[in-house]
Amino acid sequence: MLKIRPSECELLADYIREISGMDILPSKTYLFETRLGKMADTLGFPSYTALYEQARADKTHALAQQIIDAITTNETLFFRDEKAFDLLKYKILPDVIDHRAGYLKKGLPIPIRIWSAACATGQEIYSVAMVLKDLLPCMNAYRIYLLGTDISAKALAKASAGYFSSFEITRGLPVDKRDRYFTPLENQWKINDEIRAMVSFRKMNLFHSFAGMGKFDLILMRNVAIYFNMEMRKRLFEKTVAVLEPDGYLLLGASESLTGICTDLEPGRHLKTIFYQPKSRTINNQPERT
């Protein structure tokens, strides 16, 4: 494997931070070598400096995307941290439906908008889709928009295709949901069309503008900000508040906190799970959203 020099670690750490926001310590030599070394060898680069210089010069940004695909973790599983999905079932979803009751009174479907940020290969947002399918007997009464975004084009392609290995299927997915929502195909499992059709996927860098996204009832940003430095975390959550409904919910990872990072969001607790909501929130019962 191609060996990396300390100066090259610093060069690549700065570049990766610039193009993705991820803050990788230059001291993590093994990370650069294990995730970028094989790519550099395959593409014929004699050094990591040559890889960096070519990525800089590439106007198509294709090589930068390959670097992002290689360096991102994409670690995920179905129903990761089951308590978060209990919160969705027993607190968040009932509250959203109750607060939007005005839609049904006017004969309009209730909008439910959920965003999974840094969704990797899609297990989290597909898990959300399965929960909604289980809990809402009449789907026609709701206008559901589920969005999964990630910076890795490779991860998104897999998520969009909806094929998962037997190993991936066994990680967190209950057998009853596997049998109900997946079809076995040789050594893979394909998510059924009814669930796949509920979810949209989009390539997105979280440090680019959120303009045009609309507002969400729930944003899942779990174990995402841990890869960013403090300044970047503050910038990220400032933008996140702006796309949350006034009574919307933000879920972070079980070990994450917004203490000292964002004062516009306040914590709440239900079923031993912490969530965040905008301060000075108001309840919207009227069908004003598009």
XYZ file of C-alpha atoms in Angstrom:
290
model
C 0.000 0.000 0.000
C 1.190 3.518 -0.837
C 2.729 5.167 2.222
C 1.750 8.703 3.156
C 3.998 11.446 4.522
C 2.900 13.749 7.392
C 2.881 16.741 5.032
C 0.533 14.830 2.714
C -1.787 14.030 5.623
C -2.098 17.738 6.348
C -2.648 18.522 2.670
C -5.422 15.953 2.296
C -7.022 16.808 5.652
C -7.353 20.446 4.561
C -8.707 19.446 1.152
C -11.272 17.001 2.542
C -12.444 19.626 5.039
C -12.825 22.105 2.189
C -14.896 19.842 -0.080
C -16.949 17.983 2.517
C -16.766 19.697 5.897
C -15.355 16.565 7.509
C -12.614 17.308 10.012
C -10.129 14.447 9.838
C -7.054 14.829 12.010
C -3.817 14.789 9.970
C -2.409 12.389 12.567
C -4.767 9.645 11.359
C -2.254 8.260 8.890
C -3.907 4.828 8.849
C -7.227 6.349 7.767
C -5.772 8.047 4.714
C -3.750 4.986 3.756
C -6.547 2.431 4.189
C -9.235 4.513 2.476
C -7.279 6.385 -0.194
C -4.243 4.152 -0.700
C -5.971 1.525 -2.822
C -7.663 4.194 -4.928
C -4.350 5.982 -5.521
C -2.700 2.676 -6.532
C -5.558 1.715 -8.850
C -5.520 5.092 -10.592
C -1.751 5.010 -10.950
C -0.781 7.945 -8.760
C 2.827 7.734 -7.513
C 2.030 9.732 -4.357
C -0.813 11.248 -2.362
C 0.441 14.676 -3.440
C -0.123 13.682 -7.066
C -3.636 12.507 -6.176
C -4.365 15.838 -4.482
C -2.972 17.913 -7.345
C -4.997 16.012 -9.934
C -8.169 16.374 -7.838
C -7.549 20.126 -7.667
C -7.039 20.324 -11.418
C -10.027 18.157 -12.352
C -12.753 20.557 -13.542
C -15.337 17.750 -13.567
C -14.854 17.162 -9.797
C -15.066 13.429 -10.511
C -11.849 12.675 -8.628
C -12.965 14.792 -5.674
C -16.146 12.701 -5.578
C -14.093 9.506 -5.577
C -12.090 10.818 -2.633
C -15.305 11.627 -0.756
C -16.757 8.198 -1.531
C -13.585 6.550 -0.240
C -13.186 8.604 2.942
C -16.804 8.628 4.165
C -17.772 5.967 6.681
C -21.294 5.071 5.458
C -21.829 3.042 8.631
C -25.535 2.477 9.125
C -28.118 -0.197 9.830
C -31.869 -0.637 9.891
C -33.657 0.725 12.982
C -30.392 1.959 14.454
C -31.038 2.874 18.114
C -34.535 1.460 18.451
C -35.483 4.088 21.058
C -35.419 6.773 18.367
C -38.014 4.862 16.353
C -40.152 4.367 19.454
C -40.034 8.156 19.839
C -41.200 8.516 16.235
C -44.077 6.073 16.767
C -45.332 7.196 20.166
C -44.492 10.905 20.315
C -43.417 12.643 17.116
C -45.837 11.182 14.600
C -48.939 11.477 16.838
C -48.006 15.085 17.662
C -47.482 16.030 14.024
C -50.806 14.501 12.997
C -52.618 16.176 15.892
C -51.078 19.585 15.149
C -52.048 19.316 11.469
C -55.660 18.276 12.132
C -56.854 21.368 10.292
C -55.904 19.768 7.000
C -58.320 16.872 7.426
C -61.130 19.211 8.437
C -60.713 20.944 5.094
C -60.561 17.653 3.209
C -56.826 17.926 2.563
C -54.146 15.287 3.216
C -51.904 15.918 6.224
C -48.323 16.708 5.116
C -45.562 14.766 6.848
C -42.028 15.782 5.849
C -38.996 13.932 7.202
C -35.334 14.390 6.254
C -32.530 11.911 6.957
C -29.268 13.855 6.618
C -26.125 11.892 5.763
C -28.330 8.889 5.066
C -25.485 6.732 3.670
C -27.012 3.666 1.975
C -30.554 4.480 3.077
C -31.335 2.124 5.950
C -32.443 4.917 8.282
C -34.943 6.609 5.956
C -36.258 3.240 4.767
C -36.801 2.317 8.428
C -38.835 5.521 8.814
C -40.880 4.592 5.747
C -41.658 1.179 7.230
C -42.786 2.758 10.507
C -45.131 5.106 8.656
C -46.502 2.253 6.557
C -47.183 0.204 9.690
C -48.833 3.034 11.615
C -50.910 4.834 9.008
C -53.689 2.523 7.774
C -55.016 5.020 5.216
C -52.036 6.479 3.371
C -54.308 8.591 1.164
C -55.030 10.793 4.175
C -51.379 11.915 4.218
C -48.975 13.636 1.848
C -45.686 12.048 2.815
C -42.288 13.333 1.746
C -39.263 11.367 2.911
C -35.845 12.652 1.863
C -32.460 11.014 2.244
C -29.345 13.042 1.433
C -25.668 12.226 1.465
C -22.432 13.611 0.078
C -21.384 10.212 -1.283
C -22.703 9.499 -4.771
C -21.719 5.847 -4.396
C -23.736 5.433 -1.193
C -26.751 7.167 -2.713
C -26.678 4.939 -5.788
C -26.902 1.888 -3.528
C -29.641 3.476 -1.428
C -31.690 4.355 -4.479
C -31.344 0.871 -5.979
C -32.735 -0.643 -2.774
C -30.701 -3.878 -2.796
C -29.152 -5.100 0.450
C -26.944 -8.054 1.294
C -28.027 -10.761 3.704
C -25.557 -9.321 6.229
C -27.081 -5.833 5.940
C -30.588 -7.241 6.298
C -29.724 -8.992 9.565
C -28.431 -5.752 11.124
C -31.377 -4.320 13.024
C -34.223 -5.352 10.732
C -36.940 -7.413 12.455
C -37.841 -10.620 10.632
C -41.489 -9.616 10.271
C -40.513 -6.407 8.468
C -38.050 -8.276 6.298
C -40.766 -10.693 5.198
C -43.318 -7.932 4.669
C -41.200 -5.303 2.920
C -38.365 -7.147 1.167
C -38.099 -9.724 -1.623
C -35.215 -12.232 -1.673
C -33.192 -12.281 -4.910
C -30.366 -14.825 -4.921
C -28.003 -13.604 -2.153
C -29.620 -10.168 -1.850
C -32.846 -8.625 -0.636
C -34.692 -5.956 -2.607
C -36.881 -3.458 -0.820
C -40.442 -3.594 -2.108
C -41.660 -0.907 -4.488
C -44.251 0.427 -2.030
C -41.491 1.427 0.393
C -38.995 2.485 -2.260
C -41.574 4.834 -3.814
C -42.027 6.661 -0.500
C -38.413 7.888 -0.408
C -36.486 10.439 -2.485
C -32.694 10.595 -2.489
C -30.506 13.573 -3.288
C -26.773 14.277 -3.295
C -26.055 17.066 -0.849
C -23.160 18.715 0.939
C -24.432 19.871 4.329
C -22.271 22.990 4.100
C -23.986 24.193 0.977
C -27.224 26.181 1.032
C -30.465 24.635 2.319
C -32.483 27.038 0.162
C -35.475 25.475 -1.564
C -35.709 22.482 0.760
C -38.859 23.669 2.519
C -39.509 22.895 6.172
C -39.506 19.523 7.897
C -41.490 18.017 10.745
C -38.553 15.776 11.654
C -34.870 15.963 10.801
C -32.662 12.990 11.606
C -29.057 14.199 11.876
C -27.705 11.379 13.979
C -23.957 10.868 14.341
C -23.287 13.418 11.602
C -21.845 16.468 13.361
C -19.252 14.342 15.177
C -17.161 14.553 11.991
C -17.107 18.385 12.044
C -15.207 20.881 14.181
C -17.037 23.202 16.584
C -17.288 26.134 14.177
C -18.741 23.913 11.464
C -21.216 22.366 13.901
C -22.516 25.800 14.837
C -22.946 26.751 11.182
C -24.697 23.479 10.443
C -27.256 23.753 13.221
C -27.950 27.421 12.524
C -29.072 26.356 9.047
C -30.921 23.333 10.398
C -33.154 25.476 12.625
C -34.232 27.438 9.557
C -35.664 24.327 7.844
C -37.461 22.935 10.899
C -41.162 23.595 11.356
C -41.781 25.738 14.485
C -43.071 22.574 16.189
C -40.680 20.257 14.373
C -38.203 17.793 15.882
C -34.460 17.285 15.482
C -32.904 13.970 16.507
C -29.169 13.577 17.097
C -27.134 10.515 18.010
C -27.543 9.102 21.510
C -24.183 10.511 22.663
C -24.518 13.916 20.959
C -25.592 17.220 22.505
C -26.201 20.791 21.336
C -24.954 22.291 24.615
C -22.775 25.275 23.758
C -23.453 24.817 20.041
C -26.951 26.075 19.246
C -29.097 28.222 21.532
C -32.052 28.336 19.117
C -32.981 24.738 19.881
C -34.054 23.409 23.260
C -33.996 19.798 24.425
C -36.947 17.658 25.418
C -37.134 14.085 26.643
C -39.599 11.290 25.981
C -39.181 7.522 26.402
C -35.607 8.085 27.626
C -34.714 9.738 24.316
C -33.632 13.357 23.892
C -34.959 15.447 21.018
C -34.634 19.132 20.120
C -37.226 21.686 19.045
C -37.033 25.364 18.083
C -37.462 27.786 20.963
C -40.605 29.974 21.062
C -42.344 27.447 18.863
C -45.990 27.823 17.900
C -48.456 25.109 16.934
C -49.793 25.262 13.395
C -53.193 23.615 12.970
C -54.083 25.231 9.673
C -53.374 24.024 6.120
C -50.981 26.788 5.162
C -48.056 24.737 3.854
C -47.590 23.698 0.253
